[in-house]
Amino acid sequence: MATALIKKHKYASSAILAGSLVSAAAAITHYYKNSAARSSPPLHPLLDSGIKKGDPKFAGGKLRCHCASRTVEVTLDGNVAHNHACGCSKCWKPEGALFSVVAVIPRDQLRVTANGDKLFVVDDKAAIQRHACEECGVHMYGRIEAEHPFKGLDFVHVELSEEKGWQEPQFAAFVSSIIEQGFDAGKMGDVRAKLKSIGLETFDSLSPPLMDLIASWTAEKKA
Ligand SMILES: N[C@@H](CCC(=O)N[C@@H](CS)C(=O)NCC(=O)O)C(=O)O
Ligand SMILES: [Zn+2]
Ligand SMILES: [Zn+2]
């Protein structure tokens, strides 16, 4: 069923299943071709020229996919939380970026407000069901349906919004995962140094408070 669904989509080849792998590969090629970029790896457009602080009073806005017509629109009725850079292979990244920038919002504050028929689930086996546009490949939101410490929170990319004021990225997660996508392990020093220079602590999992939250949930479940 899932495979049949995927086949009918223009963008859904094996490339979309590994959509972020494709953009990571583009980022890596750029990194090696451009000698000036060698000590300044292309992290993400929201990170590369320094982080702009969000507005704590910001009340939300709209996310739009990259399609020029029949654009998928998602409305968020509040600001996001735990915004962070993620180097994992599953989170959507814009072309040329090594990292995704991803945040959470309670699922009752997220509504698909236009062209939701273009959305499909990228990997129905993953904990986070990422709903992507079949035409442009952009991930509009990720939702957890299974029992999970983060169930009830949806995952979103605020760069898809024109509004300003979204919470700024707080830390960098799954940094070493970019190596799994082909990035040279020997250049990780440059990546970690650049993340630190813009004020992001780097982790190879989630941040300690989020890891503690996951572990507490697991301990409670065991008990
Ligand atoms: N090293 C792995 C890490 C994947 C991973 O565990 N990603 C985290 C951060 S987004 C996660 O919670 N994944 C759950 C999911 O993708 O459903 C990769 O890069 O693919
Ligand atoms: Zn689209
Ligand atoms: Zn991720």
PDB file of C-alpha atoms and ligand atoms in Angstrom:
ATOM      1  CA  MET A   1       0.000   0.000   0.000  1.00  0.00           C
ATOM      2  CA  ALA A   2       2.688   2.461   1.034  1.00  0.00           C
ATOM      3  CA  THR A   3       4.849   1.461  -1.931  1.00  0.00           C
ATOM      4  CA  ALA A   4       1.914   1.817  -4.322  1.00  0.00           C
ATOM      5  CA  LEU A   5       1.195   5.242  -2.901  1.00  0.00           C
ATOM      6  CA  ILE A   6       4.803   6.276  -3.266  1.00  0.00           C
ATOM      7  CA  LYS A   7       5.062   5.062  -6.882  1.00  0.00           C
ATOM      8  CA  LYS A   8       2.280   7.300  -8.083  1.00  0.00           C
ATOM      9  CA  HIS A   9       4.053  10.444  -6.956  1.00  0.00           C
ATOM     10  CA  LYS A  10       6.260  12.377  -9.337  1.00  0.00           C
ATOM     11  CA  TYR A  11       8.867  13.144  -6.677  1.00  0.00           C
ATOM     12  CA  ALA A  12       8.630   9.844  -4.858  1.00  0.00           C
ATOM     13  CA  SER A  13      11.435   7.745  -6.242  1.00  0.00           C
ATOM     14  CA  SER A  14      14.079   6.232  -4.008  1.00  0.00           C
ATOM     15  CA  ALA A  15      15.425   9.786  -3.955  1.00  0.00           C
ATOM     16  CA  ILE A  16      12.616  11.057  -1.794  1.00  0.00           C
ATOM     17  CA  LEU A  17      12.906   8.146   0.584  1.00  0.00           C
ATOM     18  CA  ALA A  18      16.429   9.384   1.041  1.00  0.00           C
ATOM     19  CA  GLY A  19      15.516  12.989   0.192  1.00  0.00           C
ATOM     20  CA  SER A  20      17.821  14.474   2.736  1.00  0.00           C
ATOM     21  CA  LEU A  21      20.651  12.201   1.541  1.00  0.00           C
ATOM     22  CA  VAL A  22      20.362  13.854  -1.864  1.00  0.00           C
ATOM     23  CA  SER A  23      20.625  17.369  -0.446  1.00  0.00           C
ATOM     24  CA  ALA A  24      23.456  16.290   1.838  1.00  0.00           C
ATOM     25  CA  ALA A  25      25.321  14.934  -1.187  1.00  0.00           C
ATOM     26  CA  ALA A  26      24.836  18.289  -2.948  1.00  0.00           C
ATOM     27  CA  ALA A  27      26.172  20.055   0.122  1.00  0.00           C
ATOM     28  CA  ILE A  28      29.197  17.793   0.237  1.00  0.00           C
ATOM     29  CA  THR A  29      29.980  18.352  -3.464  1.00  0.00           C
ATOM     30  CA  HIS A  30      29.750  22.107  -2.948  1.00  0.00           C
ATOM     31  CA  TYR A  31      32.013  21.819   0.091  1.00  0.00           C
ATOM     32  CA  TYR A  32      34.779  20.078  -1.812  1.00  0.00           C
ATOM     33  CA  LYS A  33      34.537  22.117  -5.017  1.00  0.00           C
ATOM     34  CA  ASN A  34      34.586  25.444  -3.276  1.00  0.00           C
ATOM     35  CA  SER A  35      37.886  25.888  -1.508  1.00  0.00           C
ATOM     36  CA  ALA A  36      36.663  29.046   0.261  1.00  0.00           C
ATOM     37  CA  ALA A  37      33.933  26.923   1.848  1.00  0.00           C
ATOM     38  CA  ARG A  38      36.401  24.404   3.244  1.00  0.00           C
ATOM     39  CA  SER A  39      36.750  26.060   6.619  1.00  0.00           C
ATOM     40  CA  SER A  40      33.157  27.291   6.446  1.00  0.00           C
ATOM     41  CA  PRO A  41      30.992  24.267   5.687  1.00  0.00           C
ATOM     42  CA  PRO A  42      27.453  25.101   4.436  1.00  0.00           C
ATOM     43  CA  LEU A  43      25.410  24.316   7.543  1.00  0.00           C
ATOM     44  CA  HIS A  44      22.011  25.807   6.648  1.00  0.00           C
ATOM     45  CA  PRO A  45      20.752  29.202   5.362  1.00  0.00           C
ATOM     46  CA  LEU A  46      19.323  30.004   8.815  1.00  0.00           C
ATOM     47  CA  LEU A  47      22.728  29.340  10.404  1.00  0.00           C
ATOM     48  CA  ASP A  48      25.424  30.370   7.943  1.00  0.00           C
ATOM     49  CA  SER A  49      25.307  34.102   8.610  1.00  0.00           C
ATOM     50  CA  GLY A  50      24.727  33.830  12.327  1.00  0.00           C
ATOM     51  CA  ILE A  51      21.562  33.171  14.299  1.00  0.00           C
ATOM     52  CA  LYS A  52      18.809  35.774  14.499  1.00  0.00           C
ATOM     53  CA  LYS A  53      16.929  35.707  17.806  1.00  0.00           C
ATOM     54  CA  GLY A  54      13.194  34.960  17.698  1.00  0.00           C
ATOM     55  CA  ASP A  55      10.426  36.938  19.332  1.00  0.00           C
ATOM     56  CA  PRO A  56       9.129  35.350  22.572  1.00  0.00           C
ATOM     57  CA  LYS A  57       5.731  36.980  21.882  1.00  0.00           C
ATOM     58  CA  PHE A  58       5.492  35.593  18.336  1.00  0.00           C
ATOM     59  CA  ALA A  59       2.059  33.999  17.840  1.00  0.00           C
ATOM     60  CA  GLY A  60       2.628  31.706  14.843  1.00  0.00           C
ATOM     61  CA  GLY A  61       2.226  31.811  11.081  1.00  0.00           C
ATOM     62  CA  LYS A  62       2.095  29.780   7.890  1.00  0.00           C
ATOM     63  CA  LEU A  63       4.503  27.269   6.347  1.00  0.00           C
ATOM     64  CA  ARG A  64       4.478  26.843   2.572  1.00  0.00           C
ATOM     65  CA  CYS A  65       6.053  24.158   0.379  1.00  0.00           C
ATOM     66  CA  HIS A  66       8.304  25.078  -2.556  1.00  0.00           C
ATOM     67  CA  CYS A  67       5.690  24.576  -5.299  1.00  0.00           C
ATOM     68  CA  ALA A  68       4.855  27.684  -7.340  1.00  0.00           C
ATOM     69  CA  SER A  69       1.284  26.477  -7.844  1.00  0.00           C
ATOM     70  CA  ARG A  70      -1.043  24.432  -5.641  1.00  0.00           C
ATOM     71  CA  THR A  71       1.343  25.190  -2.779  1.00  0.00           C
ATOM     72  CA  VAL A  72       0.800  23.096   0.346  1.00  0.00           C
ATOM     73  CA  GLU A  73       0.110  25.359   3.312  1.00  0.00           C
ATOM     74  CA  VAL A  74       0.301  24.504   7.008  1.00  0.00           C
ATOM     75  CA  THR A  75      -0.853  26.974   9.663  1.00  0.00           C
ATOM     76  CA  LEU A  76       0.805  26.994  13.093  1.00  0.00           C
ATOM     77  CA  ASP A  77      -1.253  28.598  15.864  1.00  0.00           C
ATOM     78  CA  GLY A  78       1.735  29.440  18.061  1.00  0.00           C
ATOM     79  CA  ASN A  79       5.510  29.639  18.208  1.00  0.00           C
ATOM     80  CA  VAL A  80       7.673  26.509  18.041  1.00  0.00           C
ATOM     81  CA  ALA A  81       9.860  25.023  20.785  1.00  0.00           C
ATOM     82  CA  HIS A  82      13.133  23.067  20.943  1.00  0.00           C
ATOM     83  CA  ASN A  83      14.193  24.454  17.581  1.00  0.00           C
ATOM     84  CA  HIS A  84      17.524  22.899  16.618  1.00  0.00           C
ATOM     85  CA  ALA A  85      19.868  21.888  13.832  1.00  0.00           C
ATOM     86  CA  CYS A  86      19.684  18.160  13.059  1.00  0.00           C
ATOM     87  CA  GLY A  87      22.329  16.291  11.061  1.00  0.00           C
ATOM     88  CA  CYS A  88      20.376  13.045  10.785  1.00  0.00           C
ATOM     89  CA  SER A  89      19.565  11.552   7.391  1.00  0.00           C
ATOM     90  CA  LYS A  90      15.793  11.587   7.903  1.00  0.00           C
ATOM     91  CA  CYS A  91      15.064  15.240   8.570  1.00  0.00           C
ATOM     92  CA  TRP A  92      14.460  17.377   5.491  1.00  0.00           C
ATOM     93  CA  LYS A  93      17.266  19.768   4.503  1.00  0.00           C
ATOM     94  CA  PRO A  94      17.199  22.527   1.890  1.00  0.00           C
ATOM     95  CA  GLU A  95      19.458  21.954  -1.103  1.00  0.00           C
ATOM     96  CA  GLY A  96      23.134  22.430  -0.280  1.00  0.00           C
ATOM     97  CA  ALA A  97      22.709  22.268   3.499  1.00  0.00           C
ATOM     98  CA  LEU A  98      24.437  19.786   5.761  1.00  0.00           C
ATOM     99  CA  PHE A  99      21.817  20.244   8.492  1.00  0.00           C
ATOM    100  CA  SER A 100      18.090  20.455   8.856  1.00  0.00           C
ATOM    101  CA  VAL A 101      16.556  23.063  11.157  1.00  0.00           C
ATOM    102  CA  VAL A 102      13.633  21.433  12.933  1.00  0.00           C
ATOM    103  CA  ALA A 103      11.387  22.357  15.857  1.00  0.00           C
ATOM    104  CA  VAL A 104       8.272  21.052  17.595  1.00  0.00           C
ATOM    105  CA  ILE A 105       4.774  22.384  18.196  1.00  0.00           C
ATOM    106  CA  PRO A 106       1.783  20.721  19.903  1.00  0.00           C
ATOM    107  CA  ARG A 107      -0.190  18.849  17.263  1.00  0.00           C
ATOM    108  CA  ASP A 108      -3.411  20.664  18.154  1.00  0.00           C
ATOM    109  CA  GLN A 109      -1.701  23.896  17.059  1.00  0.00           C
ATOM    110  CA  LEU A 110      -1.010  22.618  13.532  1.00  0.00           C
ATOM    111  CA  ARG A 111      -3.529  22.626  10.673  1.00  0.00           C
ATOM    112  CA  VAL A 112      -3.069  21.790   6.992  1.00  0.00           C
ATOM    113  CA  THR A 113      -4.854  24.745   5.413  1.00  0.00           C
ATOM    114  CA  ALA A 114      -4.264  24.285   1.669  1.00  0.00           C
ATOM    115  CA  ASN A 115      -3.568  21.486  -0.816  1.00  0.00           C
ATOM    116  CA  GLY A 116      -3.176  18.757   1.793  1.00  0.00           C
ATOM    117  CA  ASP A 117      -4.046  16.183  -0.898  1.00  0.00           C
ATOM    118  CA  LYS A 118      -0.442  16.579  -2.154  1.00  0.00           C
ATOM    119  CA  LEU A 119       1.013  15.234   1.097  1.00  0.00           C
ATOM    120  CA  PHE A 120       2.259  11.693   1.559  1.00  0.00           C
ATOM    121  CA  VAL A 121       4.146   9.914   4.331  1.00  0.00           C
ATOM    122  CA  VAL A 122       7.815   9.491   3.393  1.00  0.00           C
ATOM    123  CA  ASP A 123       8.491   6.433   5.583  1.00  0.00           C
ATOM    124  CA  ASP A 124       5.587   4.855   7.397  1.00  0.00           C
ATOM    125  CA  LYS A 125       7.957   2.685   9.456  1.00  0.00           C
ATOM    126  CA  ALA A 126       9.715   5.678  11.070  1.00  0.00           C
ATOM    127  CA  ALA A 127       8.709   6.934  14.515  1.00  0.00           C
ATOM    128  CA  ILE A 128       8.186  10.373  13.015  1.00  0.00           C
ATOM    129  CA  GLN A 129       5.747  10.161  10.088  1.00  0.00           C
ATOM    130  CA  ARG A 130       7.060  12.893   7.828  1.00  0.00           C
ATOM    131  CA  HIS A 131       4.385  14.343   5.574  1.00  0.00           C
ATOM    132  CA  ALA A 132       6.034  15.613   2.369  1.00  0.00           C
ATOM    133  CA  CYS A 133       4.775  17.360  -0.755  1.00  0.00           C
ATOM    134  CA  GLU A 134       4.672  14.841  -3.603  1.00  0.00           C
ATOM    135  CA  GLU A 135       5.783  17.513  -6.102  1.00  0.00           C
ATOM    136  CA  CYS A 136       8.611  19.474  -4.469  1.00  0.00           C
ATOM    137  CA  GLY A 137       9.630  16.958  -1.782  1.00  0.00           C
ATOM    138  CA  VAL A 138       9.537  19.461   1.105  1.00  0.00           C
ATOM    139  CA  HIS A 139       8.549  17.933   4.451  1.00  0.00           C
ATOM    140  CA  MET A 140       5.610  19.962   5.788  1.00  0.00           C
ATOM    141  CA  TYR A 141       5.278  18.276   9.179  1.00  0.00           C
ATOM    142  CA  GLY A 142       6.270  15.132  11.048  1.00  0.00           C
ATOM    143  CA  ARG A 143       3.827  13.423  13.391  1.00  0.00           C
ATOM    144  CA  ILE A 144       4.268  10.623  15.915  1.00  0.00           C
ATOM    145  CA  GLU A 145       1.358   8.182  16.014  1.00  0.00           C
ATOM    146  CA  ALA A 146       3.012   5.383  18.041  1.00  0.00           C
ATOM    147  CA  GLU A 147       3.713   5.379  21.780  1.00  0.00           C
ATOM    148  CA  HIS A 148       6.704   7.689  22.144  1.00  0.00           C
ATOM    149  CA  PRO A 149       7.903  10.322  24.635  1.00  0.00           C
ATOM    150  CA  PHE A 150       7.293  13.057  22.041  1.00  0.00           C
ATOM    151  CA  LYS A 151       3.827  11.870  20.989  1.00  0.00           C
ATOM    152  CA  GLY A 152       1.570  14.917  20.780  1.00  0.00           C
ATOM    153  CA  LEU A 153       4.288  17.102  19.266  1.00  0.00           C
ATOM    154  CA  ASP A 154       4.653  17.713  15.530  1.00  0.00           C
ATOM    155  CA  PHE A 155       8.008  18.425  13.855  1.00  0.00           C
ATOM    156  CA  VAL A 156       8.243  21.443  11.530  1.00  0.00           C
ATOM    157  CA  HIS A 157      10.758  23.562   9.580  1.00  0.00           C
ATOM    158  CA  VAL A 158      10.246  27.290  10.218  1.00  0.00           C
ATOM    159  CA  GLU A 159      12.296  28.323   7.176  1.00  0.00           C
ATOM    160  CA  LEU A 160       9.163  27.446   5.164  1.00  0.00           C
ATOM    161  CA  SER A 161       7.539  30.549   6.629  1.00  0.00           C
ATOM    162  CA  GLU A 162       7.914  34.152   5.522  1.00  0.00           C
ATOM    163  CA  GLU A 163       6.969  35.448   8.972  1.00  0.00           C
ATOM    164  CA  LYS A 164       9.748  36.513  11.356  1.00  0.00           C
ATOM    165  CA  GLY A 165       9.846  35.776  15.080  1.00  0.00           C
ATOM    166  CA  TRP A 166      10.053  31.977  15.237  1.00  0.00           C
ATOM    167  CA  GLN A 167      12.182  30.656  18.071  1.00  0.00           C
ATOM    168  CA  GLU A 168      15.826  30.556  16.976  1.00  0.00           C
ATOM    169  CA  PRO A 169      17.834  27.278  16.874  1.00  0.00           C
ATOM    170  CA  GLN A 170      19.015  26.293  20.348  1.00  0.00           C
ATOM    171  CA  PHE A 171      21.550  23.470  19.769  1.00  0.00           C
ATOM    172  CA  ALA A 172      22.854  21.050  17.147  1.00  0.00           C
ATOM    173  CA  ALA A 173      21.803  17.399  17.317  1.00  0.00           C
ATOM    174  CA  PHE A 174      22.967  14.221  15.547  1.00  0.00           C
ATOM    175  CA  VAL A 175      26.053  16.075  14.303  1.00  0.00           C
ATOM    176  CA  SER A 176      28.124  12.944  13.590  1.00  0.00           C
ATOM    177  CA  SER A 177      25.242  11.567  11.467  1.00  0.00           C
ATOM    178  CA  ILE A 178      26.389  13.733   8.525  1.00  0.00           C
ATOM    179  CA  ILE A 179      29.331  11.318   8.180  1.00  0.00           C
ATOM    180  CA  GLU A 180      26.833   8.513   7.462  1.00  0.00           C
ATOM    181  CA  GLN A 181      25.642  10.602   4.499  1.00  0.00           C
ATOM    182  CA  GLY A 182      29.134  10.864   3.021  1.00  0.00           C
ATOM    183  CA  PHE A 183      30.699  13.812   4.837  1.00  0.00           C
ATOM    184  CA  ASP A 184      34.450  13.427   5.512  1.00  0.00           C
ATOM    185  CA  ALA A 185      34.980  12.554   9.190  1.00  0.00           C
ATOM    186  CA  GLY A 186      38.305  14.401   9.016  1.00  0.00           C
ATOM    187  CA  LYS A 187      36.469  17.697   8.429  1.00  0.00           C
ATOM    188  CA  MET A 188      34.124  17.384  11.403  1.00  0.00           C
ATOM    189  CA  GLY A 189      36.305  19.770  13.399  1.00  0.00           C
ATOM    190  CA  ASP A 190      35.364  22.565  10.960  1.00  0.00           C
ATOM    191  CA  VAL A 191      31.666  21.722  11.275  1.00  0.00           C
ATOM    192  CA  ARG A 192      31.678  21.586  15.081  1.00  0.00           C
ATOM    193  CA  ALA A 193      33.755  24.771  15.296  1.00  0.00           C
ATOM    194  CA  LYS A 194      31.348  26.649  13.016  1.00  0.00           C
ATOM    195  CA  LEU A 195      28.321  25.454  15.006  1.00  0.00           C
ATOM    196  CA  LYS A 196      30.012  26.566  18.227  1.00  0.00           C
ATOM    197  CA  SER A 197      30.993  29.921  16.714  1.00  0.00           C
ATOM    198  CA  ILE A 198      27.310  30.733  16.100  1.00  0.00           C
ATOM    199  CA  GLY A 199      26.438  29.721  19.653  1.00  0.00           C
ATOM    200  CA  LEU A 200      25.164  26.176  19.165  1.00  0.00           C
ATOM    201  CA  GLU A 201      26.341  23.387  21.433  1.00  0.00           C
ATOM    202  CA  THR A 202      26.912  20.184  19.489  1.00  0.00           C
ATOM    203  CA  PHE A 203      25.606  16.719  20.365  1.00  0.00           C
ATOM    204  CA  ASP A 204      25.597  13.365  18.584  1.00  0.00           C
ATOM    205  CA  SER A 205      22.113  12.597  19.886  1.00  0.00           C
ATOM    206  CA  LEU A 206      19.557  15.146  21.130  1.00  0.00           C
ATOM    207  CA  SER A 207      20.439  17.714  23.819  1.00  0.00           C
ATOM    208  CA  PRO A 208      20.904  16.418  27.423  1.00  0.00           C
ATOM    209  CA  PRO A 209      17.521  17.780  28.662  1.00  0.00           C
ATOM    210  CA  LEU A 210      15.702  16.022  25.797  1.00  0.00           C
ATOM    211  CA  MET A 211      17.697  12.795  26.304  1.00  0.00           C
ATOM    212  CA  ASP A 212      16.809  12.961  30.033  1.00  0.00           C
ATOM    213  CA  LEU A 213      13.150  13.373  29.117  1.00  0.00           C
ATOM    214  CA  ILE A 214      13.283  10.315  26.839  1.00  0.00           C
ATOM    215  CA  ALA A 215      15.077   8.250  29.500  1.00  0.00           C
ATOM    216  CA  SER A 216      12.591   9.303  32.199  1.00  0.00           C
ATOM    217  CA  TRP A 217       9.705   8.228  29.956  1.00  0.00           C
ATOM    218  CA  THR A 218      11.422   4.865  29.331  1.00  0.00           C
ATOM    219  CA  ALA A 219      12.083   4.351  33.062  1.00  0.00           C
ATOM    220  CA  GLU A 220       8.472   5.142  33.894  1.00  0.00           C
ATOM    221  CA  LYS A 221       7.258   2.742  31.236  1.00  0.00           C
ATOM    222  CA  LYS A 222       9.498  -0.028  32.612  1.00  0.00           C
ATOM    223  CA  ALA A 223       8.210   0.560  36.117  1.00  0.00           C
TER     224      ALA A 223
HETATM  225  N1  LIG B   1      22.198   8.307  12.481  1.00  0.00           N
HETATM  226  C1  LIG B   1      20.804   8.211  12.116  1.00  0.00           C
HETATM  227  C2  LIG B   1      19.994   8.932  13.168  1.00  0.00           C
HETATM  228  C3  LIG B   1      18.508   8.932  12.860  1.00  0.00           C
HETATM  229  C4  LIG B   1      17.712   9.393  14.078  1.00  0.00           C
HETATM  230  O1  LIG B   1      17.686   8.676  15.094  1.00  0.00           O
HETATM  231  N2  LIG B   1      17.099  10.585  14.000  1.00  0.00           N
HETATM  232  C5  LIG B   1      16.454  11.103  15.186  1.00  0.00           C
HETATM  233  C6  LIG B   1      16.444  12.621  15.125  1.00  0.00           C
HETATM  234  S1  LIG B   1      15.307  13.274  13.969  1.00  0.00           S
HETATM  235  C7  LIG B   1      15.086  10.572  15.388  1.00  0.00           C
HETATM  236  O2  LIG B   1      14.484  10.819  16.432  1.00  0.00           O
HETATM  237  N3  LIG B   1      14.528   9.855  14.442  1.00  0.00           N
HETATM  238  C8  LIG B   1      13.217   9.289  14.547  1.00  0.00           C
HETATM  239  C9  LIG B   1      12.594   9.180  13.172  1.00  0.00           C
HETATM  240  O3  LIG B   1      13.239   9.640  12.221  1.00  0.00           O
HETATM  241  O4  LIG B   1      11.494   8.710  13.045  1.00  0.00           O
HETATM  242  C10 LIG B   1      20.583   8.836  10.750  1.00  0.00           C
HETATM  243  O5  LIG B   1      21.261   9.804  10.429  1.00  0.00           O
HETATM  244  O6  LIG B   1      19.728   8.341   9.987  1.00  0.00           O
HETATM  245 ZN    ZN B   2       5.287  21.344  -2.971  1.00  0.00          ZN
HETATM  246 ZN    ZN B   3      16.699  14.511  12.433  1.00  0.00          ZN
END
